[in-house]
Structure formats: C-alpha cells, structure tokens
mmCIF file of C-alpha atoms in Angstrom:
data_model
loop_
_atom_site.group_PDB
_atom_site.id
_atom_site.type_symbol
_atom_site.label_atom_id
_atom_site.label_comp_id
_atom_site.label_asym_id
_atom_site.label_seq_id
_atom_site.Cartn_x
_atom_site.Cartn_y
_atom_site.Cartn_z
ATOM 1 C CA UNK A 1219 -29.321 -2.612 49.753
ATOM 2 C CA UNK A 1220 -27.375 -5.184 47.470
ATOM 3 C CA UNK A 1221 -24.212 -5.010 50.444
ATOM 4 C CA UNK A 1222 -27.086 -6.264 52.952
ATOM 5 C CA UNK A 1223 -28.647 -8.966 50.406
ATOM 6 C CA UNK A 1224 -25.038 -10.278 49.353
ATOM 7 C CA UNK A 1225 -24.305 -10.562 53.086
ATOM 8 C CA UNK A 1226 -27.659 -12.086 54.642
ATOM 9 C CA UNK A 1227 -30.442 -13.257 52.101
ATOM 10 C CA UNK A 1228 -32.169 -16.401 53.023
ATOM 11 C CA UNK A 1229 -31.978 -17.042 48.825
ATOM 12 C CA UNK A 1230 -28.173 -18.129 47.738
ATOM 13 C CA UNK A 1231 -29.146 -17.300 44.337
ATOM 14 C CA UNK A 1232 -30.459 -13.505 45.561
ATOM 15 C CA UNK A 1233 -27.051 -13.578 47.038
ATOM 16 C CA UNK A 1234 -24.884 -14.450 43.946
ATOM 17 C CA UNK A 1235 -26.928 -12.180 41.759
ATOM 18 C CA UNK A 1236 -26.402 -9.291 44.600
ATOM 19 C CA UNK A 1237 -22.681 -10.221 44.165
ATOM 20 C CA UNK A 1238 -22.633 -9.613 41.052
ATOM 21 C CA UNK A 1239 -24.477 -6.283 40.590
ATOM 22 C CA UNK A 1240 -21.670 -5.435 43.693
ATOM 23 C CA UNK A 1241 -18.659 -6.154 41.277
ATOM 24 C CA UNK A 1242 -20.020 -3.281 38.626
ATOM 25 C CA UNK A 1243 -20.530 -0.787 41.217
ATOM 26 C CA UNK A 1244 -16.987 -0.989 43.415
ATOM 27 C CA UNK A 1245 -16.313 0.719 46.231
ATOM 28 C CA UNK A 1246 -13.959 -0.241 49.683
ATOM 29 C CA UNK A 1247 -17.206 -1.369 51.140
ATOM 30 C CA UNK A 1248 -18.017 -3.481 48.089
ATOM 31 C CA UNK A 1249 -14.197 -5.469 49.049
ATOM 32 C CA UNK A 1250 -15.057 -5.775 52.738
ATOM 33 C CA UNK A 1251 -18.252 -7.832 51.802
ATOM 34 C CA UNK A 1252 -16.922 -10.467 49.193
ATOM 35 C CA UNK A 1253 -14.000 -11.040 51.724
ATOM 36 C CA UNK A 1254 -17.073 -11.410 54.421
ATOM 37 C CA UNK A 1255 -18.537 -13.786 51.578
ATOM 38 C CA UNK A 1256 -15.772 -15.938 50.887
ATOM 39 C CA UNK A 1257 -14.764 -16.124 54.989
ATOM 40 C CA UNK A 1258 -18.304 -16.631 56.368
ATOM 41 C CA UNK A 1259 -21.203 -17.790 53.549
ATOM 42 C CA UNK A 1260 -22.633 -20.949 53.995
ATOM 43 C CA UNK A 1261 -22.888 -21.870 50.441
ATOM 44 C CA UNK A 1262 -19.911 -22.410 47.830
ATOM 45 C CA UNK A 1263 -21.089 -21.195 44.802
ATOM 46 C CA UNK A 1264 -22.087 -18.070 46.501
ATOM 47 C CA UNK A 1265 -18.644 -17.794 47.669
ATOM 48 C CA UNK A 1266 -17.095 -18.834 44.371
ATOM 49 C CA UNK A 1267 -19.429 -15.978 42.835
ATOM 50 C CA UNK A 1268 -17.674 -13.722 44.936
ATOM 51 C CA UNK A 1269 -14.161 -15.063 44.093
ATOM 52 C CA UNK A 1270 -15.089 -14.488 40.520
ATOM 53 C CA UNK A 1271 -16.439 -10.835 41.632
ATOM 54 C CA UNK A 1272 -13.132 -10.014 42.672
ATOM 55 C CA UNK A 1273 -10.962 -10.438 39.385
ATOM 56 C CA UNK A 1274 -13.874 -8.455 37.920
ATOM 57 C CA UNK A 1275 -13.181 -5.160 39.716
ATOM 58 C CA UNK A 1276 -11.565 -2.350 37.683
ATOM 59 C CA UNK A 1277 -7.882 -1.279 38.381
ATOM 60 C CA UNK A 1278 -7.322 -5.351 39.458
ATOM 61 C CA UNK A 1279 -8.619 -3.746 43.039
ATOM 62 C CA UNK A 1280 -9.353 -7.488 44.138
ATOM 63 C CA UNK A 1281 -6.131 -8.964 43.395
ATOM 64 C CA UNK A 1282 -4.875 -8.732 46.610
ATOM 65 C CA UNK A 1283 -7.501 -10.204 48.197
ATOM 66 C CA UNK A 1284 -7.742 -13.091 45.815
ATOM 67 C CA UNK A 1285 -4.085 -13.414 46.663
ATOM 68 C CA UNK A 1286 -4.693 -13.962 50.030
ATOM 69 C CA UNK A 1287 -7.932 -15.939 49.791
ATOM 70 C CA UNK A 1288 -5.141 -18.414 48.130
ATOM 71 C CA UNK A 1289 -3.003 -18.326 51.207
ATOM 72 C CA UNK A 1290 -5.646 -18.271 53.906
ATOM 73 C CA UNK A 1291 -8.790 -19.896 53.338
ATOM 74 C CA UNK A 1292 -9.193 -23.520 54.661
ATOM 75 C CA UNK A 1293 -11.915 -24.337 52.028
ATOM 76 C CA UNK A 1294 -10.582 -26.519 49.280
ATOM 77 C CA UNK A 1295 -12.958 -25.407 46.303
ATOM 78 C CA UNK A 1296 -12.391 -21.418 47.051
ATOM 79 C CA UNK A 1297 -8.785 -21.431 46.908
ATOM 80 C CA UNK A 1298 -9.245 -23.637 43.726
ATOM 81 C CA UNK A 1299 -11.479 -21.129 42.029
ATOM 82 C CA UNK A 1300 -9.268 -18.176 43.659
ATOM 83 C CA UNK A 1301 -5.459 -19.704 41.895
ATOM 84 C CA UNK A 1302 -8.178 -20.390 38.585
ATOM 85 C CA UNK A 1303 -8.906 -16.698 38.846
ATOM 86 C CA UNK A 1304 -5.775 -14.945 39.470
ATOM 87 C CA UNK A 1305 -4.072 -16.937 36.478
ATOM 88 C CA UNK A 1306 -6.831 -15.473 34.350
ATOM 89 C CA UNK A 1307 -6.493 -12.428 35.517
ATOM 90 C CA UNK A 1308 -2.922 -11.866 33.931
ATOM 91 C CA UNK A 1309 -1.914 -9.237 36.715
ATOM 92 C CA UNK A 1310 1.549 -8.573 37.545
ATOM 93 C CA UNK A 1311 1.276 -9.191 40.998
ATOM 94 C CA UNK A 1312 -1.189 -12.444 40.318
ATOM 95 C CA UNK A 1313 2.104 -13.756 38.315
ATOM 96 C CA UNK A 1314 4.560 -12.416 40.952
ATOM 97 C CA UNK A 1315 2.394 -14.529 43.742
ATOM 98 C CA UNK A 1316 2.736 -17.793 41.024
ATOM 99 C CA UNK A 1317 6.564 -17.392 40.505
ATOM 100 C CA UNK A 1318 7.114 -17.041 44.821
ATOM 101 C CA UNK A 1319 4.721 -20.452 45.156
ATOM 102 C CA UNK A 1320 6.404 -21.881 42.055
ATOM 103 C CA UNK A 1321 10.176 -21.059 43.946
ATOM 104 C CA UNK A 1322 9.185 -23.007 47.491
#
C-alpha cells in the first residue's frame, strides 16, 4: 500500500509522508521506488523526501543510489540535496565518491 501511494497519489504530501514510512520498513522493493521517485515524480520536494529516504536506510543500503543520483540526474536541486546527503552520511564509499570528483 505505501509502495503504490509513494509512487502515484494525487496528494504530494501523501506521497512524502508514504516515503517516509518506506525508509523505516526497507526492503529491495522499497530502493526500486525512491529511485522511481527521484527519476519520474513531478514534484521536488517529494523527490528530495526520497533523496533524504535513502541516507536513512540501515546498513547505508541507499548509498549507492544516492551516488548515482549525483552522477545521473539532470535536475539541479536533487543532485544538490543528493551531494548534501551523502556528505552527511559519513560512509566510506560516500567519501571515496568525494575524493574521485575532488581528483578530476
């Protein structure tokens, strides 16, 4: 139920709050939707929501996405809120990704 109201409410606020029940309860399909929700939803701060969903999965299982959010998505405010993320998040491979960006 929360996968199919992060993904398609009418409400953008029913969708961040979906998000974040998502991010307590993680799962591979819980990954496949924020990375739908950061490619594909209309509105930023429900995408931004989702960026911020990411860091808060255990294990730092959405590093790697946020990682490539960074390198792939065209929208200017994500990627912002993805680098603001992955510097919080203090992982190894977060500060691996800074020193190869840092070295070109």
């Amino acid at each position: 139920l929360m996968v199919s109201i992060a993904r398609s409410d009418a409400n953008p606020r029913m969708r961040e709050q979906a998000i974040s029940a998502l991010s307590r309860k993680p799962s591979p399909q819980v990954v496949t939707t924020l990375s739908r929700v950061i490619e594909s939803d209309p509105d930023n701060q429900v995408k931004r929501r989702a960026v911020s969903a990411l860091n808060q999965l255990p294990d730092g299982e959405g590093i790697p996405l946020l990682i490539q959010v960074v390198k792939t998505t065209p929208n200017p405010e994500v990627r912002k809120q993805a680098m603001s993320t992955l510097g919080q998040s203090r992982d190894p491979r977060a500060v691996a990704f800074f020193e190869e960006v840092l070295k070109k």
